[in-house]
Amino acid sequence: MTISLSTDVILDTVHATAALETVTAETEDVRLLFEPLLSRSAIGPVMLMVKNAFAEMLLEILPAVKWCNLDNETGMDGPGHEEGESALLLEFEVADDMLPEGSGGVVRRNLENALGMRVIANHALAGGDTVRSAVYGSLSAGGVEKVRGMLGCMERPFVSCRGL
């Protein structure tokens, strides 16, 4: 199963979450923490955070990943950002009968949301808000864990999920 994660959807998730945090902020500090994520000028740094979150998440689901592509980067490329949607591709190695037909969209959406939550968690941590960082980090980890469960990943890293 090949999944193409939409960086536009991930950015929309980050923006929507930052907007909710800004609108519902109980303190000026919280509003000021999340407001910069809504700025168009922050797209490049936020996209870099998305790519970093993708790389982190990939290591967590690695046993089920057959192939991946981080916006055509190689081990020799420097991470950067160009305008437009980036390609974050994953190919999972799962038995044909492991997942219900049409479940690729569910896997994709959970991973996109988990990446958005991870970006928010990392941003909150960088801004000194350890409570919000823990909350969003937990949401991200929960999404990744759901996908790991769907894919039948074992707890041992670097072991393929073939034959399950």
CSV table of N, CA and C in Angstrom, one decimal, residues 35-141:
chain,number,residue,atom,x,y,z
A,35,GLU,N,0.3,32.6,17.5
A,35,GLU,CA,0.0,33.5,16.5
A,35,GLU,C,1.0,33.5,15.3
A,36,PRO,N,2.3,33.3,15.6
A,36,PRO,CA,3.3,33.3,14.5
A,36,PRO,C,3.0,32.2,13.5
A,37,LEU,N,2.5,31.1,13.9
A,37,LEU,CA,2.2,29.9,13.0
A,37,LEU,C,1.2,30.3,11.9
A,38,LEU,N,0.4,31.3,12.2
A,38,LEU,CA,-0.6,31.8,11.2
A,38,LEU,C,-0.1,32.7,10.1
A,39,SER,N,1.1,33.1,10.3
A,39,SER,CA,1.7,34.1,9.4
A,39,SER,C,2.2,33.4,8.1
A,40,ARG,N,1.9,34.0,7.0
A,40,ARG,CA,2.4,33.4,5.7
A,40,ARG,C,3.9,33.3,5.6
A,41,SER,N,4.6,34.2,6.3
A,41,SER,CA,6.0,34.2,6.3
A,41,SER,C,6.6,33.0,7.1
A,42,ALA,N,5.8,32.3,7.8
A,42,ALA,CA,6.2,31.2,8.6
A,42,ALA,C,6.1,29.9,7.8
A,43,ILE,N,5.6,29.9,6.6
A,43,ILE,CA,5.4,28.7,5.8
A,43,ILE,C,6.7,27.9,5.7
A,44,GLY,N,7.8,28.5,5.3
A,44,GLY,CA,9.1,27.8,5.1
A,44,GLY,C,9.6,27.1,6.4
A,45,PRO,N,9.7,27.8,7.5
A,45,PRO,CA,10.1,27.1,8.7
A,45,PRO,C,9.1,26.0,9.2
A,46,VAL,N,7.8,26.3,9.0
A,46,VAL,CA,6.8,25.3,9.4
A,46,VAL,C,7.0,24.0,8.5
A,47,MET,N,7.2,24.2,7.2
A,47,MET,CA,7.4,23.1,6.3
A,47,MET,C,8.6,22.3,6.7
A,48,LEU,N,9.7,23.0,7.1
A,48,LEU,CA,10.8,22.3,7.6
A,48,LEU,C,10.5,21.5,8.8
A,49,MET,N,9.7,22.0,9.7
A,49,MET,CA,9.2,21.3,10.9
A,49,MET,C,8.4,20.1,10.5
A,50,VAL,N,7.6,20.2,9.4
A,50,VAL,CA,6.8,19.1,8.9
A,50,VAL,C,7.7,18.0,8.4
A,51,LYS,N,8.7,18.3,7.7
A,51,LYS,CA,9.7,17.3,7.2
A,51,LYS,C,10.4,16.6,8.3
A,52,ASN,N,10.8,17.4,9.3
A,52,ASN,CA,11.5,16.8,10.4
A,52,ASN,C,10.6,15.9,11.2
A,53,ALA,N,9.3,16.3,11.4
A,53,ALA,CA,8.3,15.4,12.0
A,53,ALA,C,8.1,14.1,11.3
A,54,PHE,N,8.1,14.2,9.9
A,54,PHE,CA,7.9,13.1,9.1
A,54,PHE,C,9.1,12.1,9.3
A,55,ALA,N,10.3,12.6,9.3
A,55,ALA,CA,11.5,11.8,9.5
A,55,ALA,C,11.4,11.1,10.9
A,56,GLU,N,11.0,11.8,11.9
A,56,GLU,CA,10.9,11.2,13.3
A,56,GLU,C,9.8,10.1,13.3
A,57,MET,N,8.7,10.4,12.7
A,57,MET,CA,7.6,9.5,12.7
A,57,MET,C,8.0,8.2,11.9
A,58,LEU,N,8.7,8.4,10.8
A,58,LEU,CA,9.1,7.3,10.0
A,58,LEU,C,9.9,6.3,10.8
A,59,LEU,N,10.7,6.7,11.7
A,59,LEU,CA,11.5,5.8,12.6
A,59,LEU,C,10.6,5.0,13.5
A,60,GLU,N,9.4,5.6,13.9
A,60,GLU,CA,8.5,4.9,14.8
A,60,GLU,C,7.7,3.8,14.1
A,61,ILE,N,7.5,4.0,12.8
A,61,ILE,CA,6.7,3.0,12.0
A,61,ILE,C,7.5,2.2,11.1
A,62,LEU,N,8.9,2.3,11.2
A,62,LEU,CA,9.8,1.7,10.2
A,62,LEU,C,9.6,0.2,10.0
A,63,PRO,N,9.2,-0.5,11.0
A,63,PRO,CA,9.1,-2.0,10.7
A,63,PRO,C,8.1,-2.3,9.5
A,64,ALA,N,7.1,-1.4,9.3
A,64,ALA,CA,6.1,-1.6,8.3
A,64,ALA,C,6.4,-0.9,7.0
A,65,VAL,N,7.4,-0.1,7.0
A,65,VAL,CA,7.7,0.8,5.8
A,65,VAL,C,8.7,0.0,4.9
A,66,LYS,N,8.2,-0.1,3.6
A,66,LYS,CA,9.0,-0.8,2.6
A,66,LYS,C,9.8,0.2,1.8
A,67,TRP,N,9.3,1.4,1.7
A,67,TRP,CA,10.0,2.5,0.9
A,67,TRP,C,9.4,3.8,1.3
A,68,CYS,N,10.2,4.8,1.3
A,68,CYS,CA,9.7,6.2,1.6
A,68,CYS,C,10.4,7.2,0.7
A,69,ASN,N,9.8,8.4,0.7
A,69,ASN,CA,10.4,9.5,-0.1
A,69,ASN,C,10.1,10.8,0.7
A,70,LEU,N,11.1,11.5,1.1
A,70,LEU,CA,10.9,12.8,1.8
A,70,LEU,C,11.2,13.9,0.8
A,71,ASP,N,10.3,14.2,-0.1
A,71,ASP,CA,10.4,15.3,-1.0
A,71,ASP,C,11.6,15.1,-1.9
A,72,ASN,N,11.9,13.9,-2.3
A,72,ASN,CA,13.0,13.6,-3.2
A,72,ASN,C,14.4,13.9,-2.6
A,73,GLU,N,14.5,14.0,-1.3
A,73,GLU,CA,15.7,14.3,-0.6
A,73,GLU,C,16.5,13.0,-0.6
A,74,THR,N,17.8,13.1,-0.7
A,74,THR,CA,18.7,11.9,-0.5
A,74,THR,C,19.5,12.2,0.8
A,75,GLY,N,20.3,11.3,1.1
A,75,GLY,CA,21.2,11.4,2.3
A,75,GLY,C,22.2,12.5,2.1
A,76,MET,N,22.4,13.0,0.9
A,76,MET,CA,23.4,14.0,0.6
A,76,MET,C,22.8,15.4,0.5
A,77,ASP,N,21.4,15.5,0.4
A,77,ASP,CA,20.7,16.8,0.3
A,77,ASP,C,20.7,17.5,1.6
A,78,GLY,N,20.7,18.8,1.6
A,78,GLY,CA,20.3,19.6,2.8
A,78,GLY,C,18.9,19.8,2.8
A,79,PRO,N,18.2,19.8,4.0
A,79,PRO,CA,16.8,20.0,4.0
A,79,PRO,C,16.5,21.5,3.7
A,80,GLY,N,15.6,21.7,2.9
A,80,GLY,CA,15.2,23.0,2.6
A,80,GLY,C,13.7,23.1,2.3
A,81,HIS,N,13.3,24.2,1.8
A,81,HIS,CA,11.9,24.4,1.5
A,81,HIS,C,11.7,25.1,0.2
A,82,GLU,N,10.9,24.6,-0.7
A,82,GLU,CA,10.5,25.3,-1.9
A,82,GLU,C,9.0,25.5,-1.8
A,83,GLU,N,8.5,26.6,-2.4
A,83,GLU,CA,7.1,26.9,-2.4
A,83,GLU,C,6.4,25.7,-3.1
A,84,GLY,N,5.2,25.5,-2.7
A,84,GLY,CA,4.3,24.4,-3.2
A,84,GLY,C,4.3,23.2,-2.4
A,85,GLU,N,3.4,22.3,-2.7
A,85,GLU,CA,3.3,21.1,-1.9
A,85,GLU,C,4.5,20.2,-2.1
A,86,SER,N,4.9,19.6,-1.0
A,86,SER,CA,6.0,18.6,-1.0
A,86,SER,C,5.4,17.2,-1.1
A,87,ALA,N,6.3,16.3,-1.5
A,87,ALA,CA,5.8,14.9,-1.6
A,87,ALA,C,6.4,14.2,-0.4
A,88,LEU,N,5.5,13.6,0.4
A,88,LEU,CA,5.9,12.8,1.5
A,88,LEU,C,5.3,11.4,1.3
A,89,LEU,N,6.0,10.5,0.7
A,89,LEU,CA,5.5,9.2,0.3
A,89,LEU,C,5.9,8.1,1.2
A,90,LEU,N,5.0,7.2,1.4
A,90,LEU,CA,5.4,6.0,2.2
A,90,LEU,C,4.8,4.8,1.4
A,91,GLU,N,5.5,3.7,1.4
A,91,GLU,CA,4.9,2.4,0.9
A,91,GLU,C,5.1,1.4,2.1
A,92,PHE,N,3.9,0.9,2.4
A,92,PHE,CA,3.9,-0.1,3.5
A,92,PHE,C,3.9,-1.5,3.0
A,93,GLU,N,4.5,-2.3,3.7
A,93,GLU,CA,4.5,-3.7,3.4
A,93,GLU,C,3.6,-4.4,4.4
A,94,VAL,N,2.4,-4.7,3.9
A,94,VAL,CA,1.4,-5.4,4.7
A,94,VAL,C,0.7,-6.5,3.9
A,95,ALA,N,0.3,-7.5,4.6
A,95,ALA,CA,-0.4,-8.6,3.9
A,95,ALA,C,-1.7,-8.1,3.3
A,96,ASP,N,-2.1,-8.7,2.1
A,96,ASP,CA,-3.3,-8.2,1.4
A,96,ASP,C,-4.5,-8.2,2.3
A,97,ASP,N,-4.6,-9.1,3.2
A,97,ASP,CA,-5.8,-9.3,4.0
A,97,ASP,C,-5.7,-8.5,5.3
A,98,MET,N,-4.6,-7.8,5.5
A,98,MET,CA,-4.4,-7.1,6.8
A,98,MET,C,-5.3,-6.0,7.0
A,99,LEU,N,-5.5,-5.2,6.0
A,99,LEU,CA,-6.3,-4.0,6.1
A,99,LEU,C,-7.6,-4.1,5.3
A,100,PRO,N,-8.7,-3.5,5.8
A,100,PRO,CA,-9.9,-3.5,5.0
A,100,PRO,C,-9.7,-2.7,3.7
A,101,GLU,N,-10.4,-3.0,2.7
A,101,GLU,CA,-10.4,-2.3,1.4
A,101,GLU,C,-10.7,-0.8,1.6
A,102,GLY,N,-10.0,0.0,1.0
A,102,GLY,CA,-10.3,1.5,1.2
A,102,GLY,C,-9.7,2.1,2.4
A,103,SER,N,-9.0,1.4,3.2
A,103,SER,CA,-8.5,1.9,4.5
A,103,SER,C,-7.3,2.8,4.3
A,104,GLY,N,-6.7,2.9,3.1
A,104,GLY,CA,-5.6,3.8,2.9
A,104,GLY,C,-5.8,5.2,3.3
A,105,GLY,N,-7.0,5.7,3.0
A,105,GLY,CA,-7.4,7.1,3.4
A,105,GLY,C,-7.4,7.3,4.9
A,106,VAL,N,-7.8,6.3,5.6
A,106,VAL,CA,-7.8,6.4,7.1
A,106,VAL,C,-6.4,6.4,7.6
A,107,VAL,N,-5.5,5.6,7.1
A,107,VAL,CA,-4.1,5.6,7.5
A,107,VAL,C,-3.5,6.9,7.1
A,108,ARG,N,-3.7,7.4,5.9
A,108,ARG,CA,-3.2,8.7,5.5
A,108,ARG,C,-3.6,9.8,6.4
A,109,ARG,N,-4.9,9.9,6.7
A,109,ARG,CA,-5.4,11.0,7.5
A,109,ARG,C,-4.9,10.9,8.9
A,110,ASN,N,-4.7,9.7,9.5
A,110,ASN,CA,-4.2,9.6,10.8
A,110,ASN,C,-2.7,10.1,10.8
A,111,LEU,N,-2.0,9.7,9.8
A,111,LEU,CA,-0.6,10.2,9.8
A,111,LEU,C,-0.4,11.7,9.5
A,112,GLU,N,-1.3,12.2,8.7
A,112,GLU,CA,-1.2,13.7,8.5
A,112,GLU,C,-1.6,14.4,9.7
A,113,ASN,N,-2.6,14.0,10.5
A,113,ASN,CA,-3.0,14.6,11.7
A,113,ASN,C,-1.8,14.4,12.8
A,114,ALA,N,-1.3,13.2,12.8
A,114,ALA,CA,-0.2,13.0,13.8
A,114,ALA,C,1.0,13.9,13.5
A,115,LEU,N,1.3,14.1,12.2
A,115,LEU,CA,2.4,15.1,11.9
A,115,LEU,C,2.1,16.5,12.3
A,116,GLY,N,0.8,16.9,12.0
A,116,GLY,CA,0.4,18.3,12.4
A,116,GLY,C,0.5,18.5,13.9
A,117,MET,N,0.1,17.5,14.7
A,117,MET,CA,0.2,17.6,16.1
A,117,MET,C,1.6,17.6,16.6
A,118,ARG,N,2.5,16.8,15.9
A,118,ARG,CA,3.9,16.8,16.3
A,118,ARG,C,4.5,18.2,16.0
A,119,VAL,N,4.2,18.8,15.0
A,119,VAL,CA,4.7,20.1,14.7
A,119,VAL,C,4.2,21.1,15.8
A,120,ILE,N,3.0,21.1,16.1
A,120,ILE,CA,2.4,21.9,17.2
A,120,ILE,C,3.2,21.6,18.5
A,121,ALA,N,3.4,20.4,18.8
A,121,ALA,CA,4.1,20.0,20.1
A,121,ALA,C,5.5,20.5,20.1
A,122,ASN,N,6.2,20.4,19.0
A,122,ASN,CA,7.6,20.9,18.9
A,122,ASN,C,7.6,22.4,19.0
A,123,HIS,N,6.6,23.1,18.4
A,123,HIS,CA,6.6,24.5,18.4
A,123,HIS,C,6.3,25.0,19.9
A,124,ALA,N,5.4,24.3,20.5
A,124,ALA,CA,5.0,24.7,21.9
A,124,ALA,C,6.3,24.5,22.8
A,125,LEU,N,7.0,23.4,22.6
A,125,LEU,CA,8.2,23.1,23.4
A,125,LEU,C,9.2,24.2,23.2
A,126,ALA,N,9.4,24.6,21.9
A,126,ALA,CA,10.4,25.6,21.6
A,126,ALA,C,10.0,26.9,22.3
A,127,GLY,N,8.7,27.1,22.4
A,127,GLY,CA,8.2,28.4,23.0
A,127,GLY,C,8.1,28.3,24.5
A,128,GLY,N,8.5,27.2,25.1
A,128,GLY,CA,8.5,27.0,26.6
A,128,GLY,C,7.3,26.6,27.2
A,129,ASP,N,6.3,26.2,26.4
A,129,ASP,CA,5.0,25.7,27.0
A,129,ASP,C,5.0,24.1,27.0
A,130,THR,N,5.6,23.6,28.1
A,130,THR,CA,5.7,22.2,28.2
A,130,THR,C,4.4,21.4,28.3
A,131,VAL,N,3.4,22.1,28.9
A,131,VAL,CA,2.1,21.4,29.1
A,131,VAL,C,1.5,21.2,27.7
A,132,ARG,N,1.4,22.3,26.9
A,132,ARG,CA,0.8,22.1,25.6
A,132,ARG,C,1.6,21.2,24.7
A,133,SER,N,2.9,21.2,24.9
A,133,SER,CA,3.8,20.3,24.1
A,133,SER,C,3.5,18.9,24.4
A,134,ALA,N,3.3,18.6,25.7
A,134,ALA,CA,3.0,17.2,26.1
A,134,ALA,C,1.6,16.8,25.6
A,135,VAL,N,0.6,17.7,25.6
A,135,VAL,CA,-0.7,17.4,25.2
A,135,VAL,C,-0.7,17.0,23.7
A,136,TYR,N,-0.1,17.9,22.9
A,136,TYR,CA,0.0,17.7,21.4
A,136,TYR,C,0.9,16.5,21.1
A,137,GLY,N,2.0,16.4,21.8
A,137,GLY,CA,2.8,15.2,21.6
A,137,GLY,C,2.1,13.9,21.9
A,138,SER,N,1.2,13.9,22.9
A,138,SER,CA,0.4,12.7,23.2
A,138,SER,C,-0.6,12.4,22.0
A,139,LEU,N,-1.2,13.5,21.5
A,139,LEU,CA,-2.1,13.3,20.4
A,139,LEU,C,-1.4,12.7,19.2
A,140,SER,N,-0.2,13.2,18.9
A,140,SER,CA,0.6,12.7,17.8
A,140,SER,C,1.0,11.3,18.0
A,141,ALA,N,1.5,11.0,19.2
A,141,ALA,CA,1.9,9.6,19.5
A,141,ALA,C,0.7,8.6,19.4
